Amino acid sequence: MLATKEMHGIKDADVRVPLYKLAFHAGRMGYATIPGGDLDFAPQGLKDAAQQYLLLGRDIAEDRLMMSLDQPISGLKSVLAAPYILPRALKDLGQTEVQAILLASSLSSAEQGEILGRLFAMELNEGEYRFVNGQTQEYLEYLDSMEHPFLAISSLAITLAEEGYTREAEEIVERYLVPEDYHRAQDVLLYMQAIQAVFDGDPLRMVSLASAIQSHIFRLEALGHLYSLTRDQFVGKQYLSALYDFASPLTPVDRRNLVLFTFSAM
């Protein structure tokens, strides 16, 4: 990214945060540096800062961190770490407290949806679920009030599917997303069915379902997500082929963001 930023028309100001995100996810996946050598082209100050994100990712991977709820969740480091460690910190809190913490945070709509999805999955794992006491509806109404409600709720549903709870995720999609936008909701359902195929060990079905998604960006996100879950060579080839299809409308920055999304799911 740094070596080719001029060729791709990426400004210096656009490099810093993606580089830190790459470093974080590289550390979380066990790398000592960013694969591909991005840091070799970074000035020393940027390299030193990225190293801190590598170490943060490694701490997340080794389960050495807990998230404090004393201050609002803000700043890039806290926002990057939150999807991985915040659900555990929220688990024993009531709905009002959880919602207040999320509302005060700098987390995006999608990130809040993912965190609630992981929280719901933890409860399902222990035989407790907020459908029973009505809190699911309250949480979903909270997500529905956001600036990007469809994105928030679809993120929650996809996260539930990733944790193995496809039936519960489909109920949420049918109830909240289908009435809002039928066609986009069908894409979310295809995405979740493709994830279900991961549990069935069927790479051909994964790719077939993901490739049927109508939204170009969402289709690529699904293929990248499937590869991150499986590391399957066939799925990876289909993802890269679609990512670098010359007929696609993606800009270099779009591709960079999709790769970052894929790393985040690994």
mmCIF file of C-alpha atoms in Angstrom:
data_model
loop_
_atom_site.group_PDB
_atom_site.id
_atom_site.type_symbol
_atom_site.label_atom_id
_atom_site.label_comp_id
_atom_site.label_asym_id
_atom_site.label_seq_id
_atom_site.Cartn_x
_atom_site.Cartn_y
_atom_site.Cartn_z
ATOM 1 C CA MET A 1 0.000 0.000 0.000
ATOM 2 C CA LEU A 2 2.771 2.454 0.906
ATOM 3 C CA ALA A 3 4.984 1.412 -1.997
ATOM 4 C CA THR A 4 2.263 1.938 -4.587
ATOM 5 C CA LYS A 5 0.222 4.755 -3.080
ATOM 6 C CA GLU A 6 1.237 7.266 -5.770
ATOM 7 C CA MET A 7 0.255 4.830 -8.532
ATOM 8 C CA HIS A 8 -3.088 4.220 -6.881
ATOM 9 C CA GLY A 9 -3.734 7.870 -6.104
ATOM 10 C CA ILE A 10 -3.754 7.315 -2.334
ATOM 11 C CA LYS A 11 -2.786 10.380 -0.323
ATOM 12 C CA ASP A 12 -0.421 10.265 2.669
ATOM 13 C CA ALA A 13 -3.297 11.190 4.977
ATOM 14 C CA ASP A 14 -5.240 8.154 3.750
ATOM 15 C CA VAL A 15 -2.422 5.726 4.557
ATOM 16 C CA ARG A 16 -2.000 6.077 8.307
ATOM 17 C CA VAL A 17 -5.255 4.573 9.649
ATOM 18 C CA PRO A 18 -5.394 1.666 7.145
ATOM 19 C CA LEU A 19 -1.767 0.880 7.982
ATOM 20 C CA TYR A 20 -2.574 0.782 11.692
ATOM 21 C CA LYS A 21 -5.563 -1.478 10.991
ATOM 22 C CA LEU A 22 -3.401 -3.803 8.900
ATOM 23 C CA ALA A 23 -0.832 -3.905 11.694
ATOM 24 C CA PHE A 24 -3.495 -4.678 14.307
ATOM 25 C CA HIS A 25 -4.983 -7.562 12.333
ATOM 26 C CA ALA A 26 -1.544 -8.868 11.362
ATOM 27 C CA GLY A 27 -0.636 -9.008 15.067
ATOM 28 C CA ARG A 28 -3.971 -10.645 15.873
ATOM 29 C CA MET A 29 -3.230 -13.349 13.291
ATOM 30 C CA GLY A 30 0.220 -14.001 14.760
ATOM 31 C CA TYR A 31 2.472 -12.124 12.338
ATOM 32 C CA ALA A 32 5.552 -10.250 13.528
ATOM 33 C CA THR A 33 5.050 -7.627 10.801
ATOM 34 C CA ILE A 34 2.534 -6.788 8.087
ATOM 35 C CA PRO A 35 2.692 -9.451 5.356
ATOM 36 C CA GLY A 36 3.788 -7.888 2.094
ATOM 37 C CA GLY A 37 6.360 -5.547 3.578
ATOM 38 C CA ASP A 38 4.292 -2.360 3.973
ATOM 39 C CA LEU A 39 6.315 -1.286 7.000
ATOM 40 C CA ASP A 40 9.541 -1.390 4.957
ATOM 41 C CA PHE A 41 8.336 1.722 3.128
ATOM 42 C CA ALA A 42 7.109 3.591 6.216
ATOM 43 C CA PRO A 43 8.996 6.459 7.860
ATOM 44 C CA GLN A 44 10.296 5.610 11.328
ATOM 45 C CA GLY A 45 7.563 7.450 13.233
ATOM 46 C CA LEU A 46 4.823 5.647 11.328
ATOM 47 C CA LYS A 47 6.644 2.343 11.711
ATOM 48 C CA ASP A 48 6.939 2.797 15.495
ATOM 49 C CA ALA A 49 3.248 3.655 15.818
ATOM 50 C CA ALA A 50 2.220 0.674 13.658
ATOM 51 C CA GLN A 51 4.326 -1.578 15.875
ATOM 52 C CA GLN A 52 2.118 -0.634 18.824
ATOM 53 C CA TYR A 53 -0.925 -1.804 16.877
ATOM 54 C CA LEU A 54 0.842 -5.081 16.072
ATOM 55 C CA LEU A 55 1.415 -5.622 19.789
ATOM 56 C CA LEU A 56 -2.208 -4.742 20.545
ATOM 57 C CA GLY A 57 -3.367 -7.348 18.038
ATOM 58 C CA ARG A 58 -1.079 -9.931 19.594
ATOM 59 C CA ASP A 59 -2.469 -9.164 23.057
ATOM 60 C CA ILE A 60 -6.001 -9.671 21.720
ATOM 61 C CA ALA A 61 -5.027 -12.999 20.136
ATOM 62 C CA GLU A 62 -3.469 -14.199 23.385
ATOM 63 C CA ASP A 63 -6.488 -13.056 25.424
ATOM 64 C CA ARG A 64 -4.408 -10.775 27.614
ATOM 65 C CA LEU A 65 -6.738 -7.769 27.595
ATOM 66 C CA MET A 66 -9.951 -6.741 29.292
ATOM 67 C CA MET A 67 -11.922 -3.664 28.315
ATOM 68 C CA SER A 68 -12.550 -1.018 30.943
ATOM 69 C CA LEU A 69 -16.019 0.508 30.943
ATOM 70 C CA ASP A 70 -15.042 3.487 33.082
ATOM 71 C CA GLN A 71 -14.597 5.777 30.070
ATOM 72 C CA PRO A 72 -16.478 5.970 26.755
ATOM 73 C CA ILE A 73 -15.010 3.690 24.092
ATOM 74 C CA SER A 74 -13.180 5.969 21.675
ATOM 75 C CA GLY A 75 -9.870 6.195 19.898
ATOM 76 C CA LEU A 76 -8.707 3.818 17.182
ATOM 77 C CA LYS A 77 -7.102 1.278 19.521
ATOM 78 C CA SER A 78 -10.225 0.871 21.649
ATOM 79 C CA VAL A 79 -12.520 0.749 18.609
ATOM 80 C CA LEU A 80 -10.369 -1.935 16.950
ATOM 81 C CA ALA A 81 -10.239 -4.042 20.102
ATOM 82 C CA ALA A 82 -13.909 -3.679 21.067
ATOM 83 C CA PRO A 83 -15.494 -6.371 18.830
ATOM 84 C CA TYR A 84 -13.117 -8.955 20.292
ATOM 85 C CA ILE A 85 -13.216 -8.140 24.013
ATOM 86 C CA LEU A 86 -16.199 -5.851 24.712
ATOM 87 C CA PRO A 87 -18.947 -8.532 24.556
ATOM 88 C CA ARG A 88 -17.376 -10.335 27.514
ATOM 89 C CA ALA A 89 -17.312 -7.083 29.504
ATOM 90 C CA LEU A 90 -20.990 -6.435 28.695
ATOM 91 C CA LYS A 91 -22.239 -9.933 29.404
ATOM 92 C CA ASP A 92 -23.406 -9.447 32.981
ATOM 93 C CA LEU A 93 -24.844 -5.962 32.477
ATOM 94 C CA GLY A 94 -28.487 -5.101 31.965
ATOM 95 C CA GLN A 95 -29.909 -3.902 28.669
ATOM 96 C CA THR A 96 -30.056 -0.246 29.759
ATOM 97 C CA GLU A 97 -26.398 -0.254 30.816
ATOM 98 C CA VAL A 98 -25.242 -1.995 27.636
ATOM 99 C CA GLN A 99 -27.167 0.405 25.444
ATOM 100 C CA ALA A 100 -25.791 3.434 27.307
ATOM 101 C CA ILE A 101 -22.201 2.195 26.845
ATOM 102 C CA LEU A 102 -22.703 1.623 23.121
ATOM 103 C CA LEU A 103 -24.474 4.937 22.663
ATOM 104 C CA ALA A 104 -21.616 6.845 24.307
ATOM 105 C CA SER A 105 -18.969 5.069 22.225
ATOM 106 C CA SER A 106 -17.332 5.953 18.908
ATOM 107 C CA LEU A 107 -18.265 2.558 17.474
ATOM 108 C CA SER A 108 -19.930 2.505 14.051
ATOM 109 C CA SER A 109 -23.409 1.096 13.447
ATOM 110 C CA ALA A 110 -21.916 -2.110 12.006
ATOM 111 C CA GLU A 111 -19.479 -2.499 14.910
ATOM 112 C CA GLN A 112 -22.272 -2.105 17.458
ATOM 113 C CA GLY A 113 -24.357 -4.667 15.580
ATOM 114 C CA GLU A 114 -21.433 -7.110 15.568
ATOM 115 C CA ILE A 115 -20.845 -6.641 19.295
ATOM 116 C CA LEU A 116 -24.511 -7.278 20.115
ATOM 117 C CA GLY A 117 -24.421 -10.328 17.841
ATOM 118 C CA ARG A 118 -21.509 -11.743 19.808
ATOM 119 C CA LEU A 119 -23.283 -10.906 23.072
ATOM 120 C CA PHE A 120 -26.419 -12.745 21.926
ATOM 121 C CA ALA A 121 -24.295 -15.729 20.824
ATOM 122 C CA MET A 122 -22.617 -15.917 24.237
ATOM 123 C CA GLU A 123 -26.049 -16.099 25.848
ATOM 124 C CA LEU A 124 -27.208 -18.762 23.403
ATOM 125 C CA ASN A 125 -24.105 -20.779 24.235
ATOM 126 C CA GLU A 126 -25.176 -20.729 27.883
ATOM 127 C CA GLY A 127 -28.839 -21.442 27.186
ATOM 128 C CA GLU A 128 -29.956 -17.880 27.877
ATOM 129 C CA TYR A 129 -31.316 -15.616 25.165
ATOM 130 C CA ARG A 130 -32.781 -12.157 25.228
ATOM 131 C CA PHE A 131 -35.738 -13.248 23.079
ATOM 132 C CA VAL A 132 -37.058 -14.809 26.274
ATOM 133 C CA ASN A 133 -37.262 -11.582 28.261
ATOM 134 C CA GLY A 134 -38.043 -9.243 25.380
ATOM 135 C CA GLN A 135 -34.696 -7.461 25.396
ATOM 136 C CA THR A 136 -33.878 -8.583 21.856
ATOM 137 C CA GLN A 137 -36.633 -6.345 20.523
ATOM 138 C CA GLU A 138 -35.366 -3.419 22.593
ATOM 139 C CA TYR A 139 -31.813 -3.882 21.303
ATOM 140 C CA LEU A 140 -32.995 -4.152 17.728
ATOM 141 C CA GLU A 141 -35.120 -1.036 18.116
ATOM 142 C CA TYR A 142 -31.979 0.685 19.383
ATOM 143 C CA LEU A 143 -30.020 -0.456 16.305
ATOM 144 C CA ASP A 144 -32.971 0.557 14.125
ATOM 145 C CA SER A 145 -32.676 4.124 15.441
ATOM 146 C CA MET A 146 -29.089 4.498 14.207
ATOM 147 C CA GLU A 147 -27.881 6.454 11.209
ATOM 148 C CA HIS A 148 -27.382 3.201 9.285
ATOM 149 C CA PRO A 149 -29.941 0.800 10.786
ATOM 150 C CA PHE A 150 -29.899 -1.762 7.970
ATOM 151 C CA LEU A 151 -26.135 -2.085 8.264
ATOM 152 C CA ALA A 152 -26.314 -2.412 12.061
ATOM 153 C CA ILE A 153 -28.980 -5.122 12.065
ATOM 154 C CA SER A 154 -27.459 -7.053 9.155
ATOM 155 C CA SER A 155 -24.109 -7.011 10.995
ATOM 156 C CA LEU A 156 -25.790 -8.449 14.093
ATOM 157 C CA ALA A 157 -27.510 -11.171 12.040
ATOM 158 C CA ILE A 158 -24.358 -12.132 10.110
ATOM 159 C CA THR A 159 -22.394 -12.338 13.362
ATOM 160 C CA LEU A 160 -25.025 -14.640 14.857
ATOM 161 C CA ALA A 161 -24.828 -16.840 11.744
ATOM 162 C CA GLU A 162 -21.033 -16.923 12.014
ATOM 163 C CA GLU A 163 -21.413 -18.179 15.591
ATOM 164 C CA GLY A 164 -23.660 -21.004 14.331
ATOM 165 C CA TYR A 165 -27.079 -19.520 15.085
ATOM 166 C CA THR A 166 -28.450 -19.210 11.557
ATOM 167 C CA ARG A 167 -32.079 -19.850 12.524
ATOM 168 C CA GLU A 168 -32.119 -17.017 15.056
ATOM 169 C CA ALA A 169 -30.323 -14.753 12.571
ATOM 170 C CA GLU A 170 -32.872 -15.520 9.843
ATOM 171 C CA GLU A 171 -35.727 -14.665 12.223
ATOM 172 C CA ILE A 172 -34.174 -11.251 12.812
ATOM 173 C CA VAL A 173 -33.688 -10.635 9.076
ATOM 174 C CA GLU A 174 -37.241 -11.683 8.223
ATOM 175 C CA ARG A 175 -38.706 -9.537 10.979
ATOM 176 C CA TYR A 176 -36.620 -6.377 10.692
ATOM 177 C CA LEU A 177 -34.872 -6.207 7.309
ATOM 178 C CA VAL A 178 -37.257 -7.786 4.795
ATOM 179 C CA PRO A 179 -39.997 -5.185 5.389
ATOM 180 C CA GLU A 180 -37.474 -2.341 5.057
ATOM 181 C CA ASP A 181 -35.710 -3.465 1.867
ATOM 182 C CA TYR A 182 -36.674 -6.854 0.461
ATOM 183 C CA HIS A 183 -33.898 -7.105 -2.137
ATOM 184 C CA ARG A 184 -31.059 -6.101 0.193
ATOM 185 C CA ALA A 185 -32.468 -8.472 2.821
ATOM 186 C CA GLN A 186 -32.235 -11.342 0.317
ATOM 187 C CA ASP A 187 -28.530 -10.549 -0.048
ATOM 188 C CA VAL A 188 -28.133 -10.789 3.739
ATOM 189 C CA LEU A 189 -29.945 -14.147 3.763
ATOM 190 C CA LEU A 190 -27.674 -15.469 0.982
ATOM 191 C CA TYR A 191 -24.639 -14.268 2.955
ATOM 192 C CA MET A 192 -25.840 -16.151 6.044
ATOM 193 C CA GLN A 193 -26.657 -19.297 4.045
ATOM 194 C CA ALA A 194 -23.124 -19.180 2.617
ATOM 195 C CA ILE A 195 -21.771 -19.042 6.167
ATOM 196 C CA GLN A 196 -23.992 -22.007 7.070
ATOM 197 C CA ALA A 197 -22.288 -23.920 4.226
ATOM 198 C CA VAL A 198 -19.000 -23.401 6.117
ATOM 199 C CA PHE A 199 -20.350 -25.616 8.906
ATOM 200 C CA ASP A 200 -21.385 -28.155 6.250
ATOM 201 C CA GLY A 201 -17.845 -28.126 4.796
ATOM 202 C CA ASP A 202 -19.078 -27.358 1.265
ATOM 203 C CA PRO A 203 -16.800 -24.812 -0.509
ATOM 204 C CA LEU A 204 -18.711 -25.053 -3.804
ATOM 205 C CA ARG A 205 -21.991 -24.183 -2.084
ATOM 206 C CA MET A 206 -20.316 -21.336 -0.164
ATOM 207 C CA VAL A 207 -19.065 -19.738 -3.370
ATOM 208 C CA SER A 208 -22.307 -20.407 -5.249
ATOM 209 C CA LEU A 209 -24.420 -18.718 -2.578
ATOM 210 C CA ALA A 210 -22.042 -15.774 -2.105
ATOM 211 C CA SER A 211 -21.777 -15.263 -5.882
ATOM 212 C CA ALA A 212 -25.573 -14.933 -6.086
ATOM 213 C CA ILE A 213 -25.511 -11.801 -3.894
ATOM 214 C CA GLN A 214 -26.617 -8.863 -6.041
ATOM 215 C CA SER A 215 -24.648 -6.073 -4.353
ATOM 216 C CA HIS A 216 -21.111 -6.067 -5.762
ATOM 217 C CA ILE A 217 -19.428 -4.839 -2.560
ATOM 218 C CA PHE A 218 -21.512 -7.112 -0.339
ATOM 219 C CA ARG A 219 -20.734 -10.104 -2.580
ATOM 220 C CA LEU A 220 -17.017 -9.440 -2.203
ATOM 221 C CA GLU A 221 -17.362 -8.980 1.549
ATOM 222 C CA ALA A 222 -19.107 -12.361 1.730
ATOM 223 C CA LEU A 223 -16.406 -14.113 -0.315
ATOM 224 C CA GLY A 224 -13.687 -12.512 1.808
ATOM 225 C CA HIS A 225 -15.507 -13.458 4.997
ATOM 226 C CA LEU A 226 -15.851 -17.060 3.808
ATOM 227 C CA TYR A 227 -12.154 -17.223 3.042
ATOM 228 C CA SER A 228 -11.312 -15.778 6.457
ATOM 229 C CA LEU A 229 -13.416 -18.492 8.114
ATOM 230 C CA THR A 230 -12.122 -21.412 6.062
ATOM 231 C CA ARG A 231 -8.715 -20.470 4.569
ATOM 232 C CA ASP A 232 -9.922 -22.727 1.739
ATOM 233 C CA GLN A 233 -7.790 -22.406 -1.412
ATOM 234 C CA PHE A 234 -10.746 -22.656 -3.799
ATOM 235 C CA VAL A 235 -12.688 -19.971 -1.923
ATOM 236 C CA GLY A 236 -9.572 -17.767 -1.798
ATOM 237 C CA LYS A 237 -9.074 -18.012 -5.567
ATOM 238 C CA GLN A 238 -12.690 -17.028 -6.201
ATOM 239 C CA TYR A 239 -12.362 -14.085 -3.823
ATOM 240 C CA LEU A 240 -9.168 -12.786 -5.450
ATOM 241 C CA SER A 241 -10.597 -13.279 -8.927
ATOM 242 C CA ALA A 242 -13.661 -11.214 -8.029
ATOM 243 C CA LEU A 243 -11.621 -8.622 -6.124
ATOM 244 C CA TYR A 244 -9.348 -7.890 -9.086
ATOM 245 C CA ASP A 245 -11.912 -8.304 -11.854
ATOM 246 C CA PHE A 246 -11.061 -5.520 -14.318
ATOM 247 C CA ALA A 247 -14.741 -5.128 -15.189
ATOM 248 C CA SER A 248 -15.675 -4.346 -11.578
ATOM 249 C CA PRO A 249 -16.522 -0.792 -10.488
ATOM 250 C CA LEU A 250 -14.125 -0.907 -7.521
ATOM 251 C CA THR A 251 -11.542 1.796 -6.971
ATOM 252 C CA PRO A 252 -8.142 0.900 -5.458
ATOM 253 C CA VAL A 253 -9.355 2.342 -2.141
ATOM 254 C CA ASP A 254 -12.479 0.137 -2.312
ATOM 255 C CA ARG A 255 -10.259 -2.905 -2.782
ATOM 256 C CA ARG A 256 -8.026 -1.852 0.093
ATOM 257 C CA ASN A 257 -11.050 -1.472 2.379
ATOM 258 C CA LEU A 258 -12.392 -4.886 1.360
ATOM 259 C CA VAL A 259 -9.065 -6.520 2.147
ATOM 260 C CA LEU A 260 -9.063 -4.795 5.537
ATOM 261 C CA PHE A 261 -12.569 -6.167 6.145
ATOM 262 C CA THR A 262 -11.351 -9.672 5.266
ATOM 263 C CA PHE A 263 -8.411 -9.377 7.662
ATOM 264 C CA SER A 264 -10.765 -8.182 10.403
ATOM 265 C CA ALA A 265 -12.861 -11.334 10.033
ATOM 266 C CA MET A 266 -9.894 -13.711 10.328
#
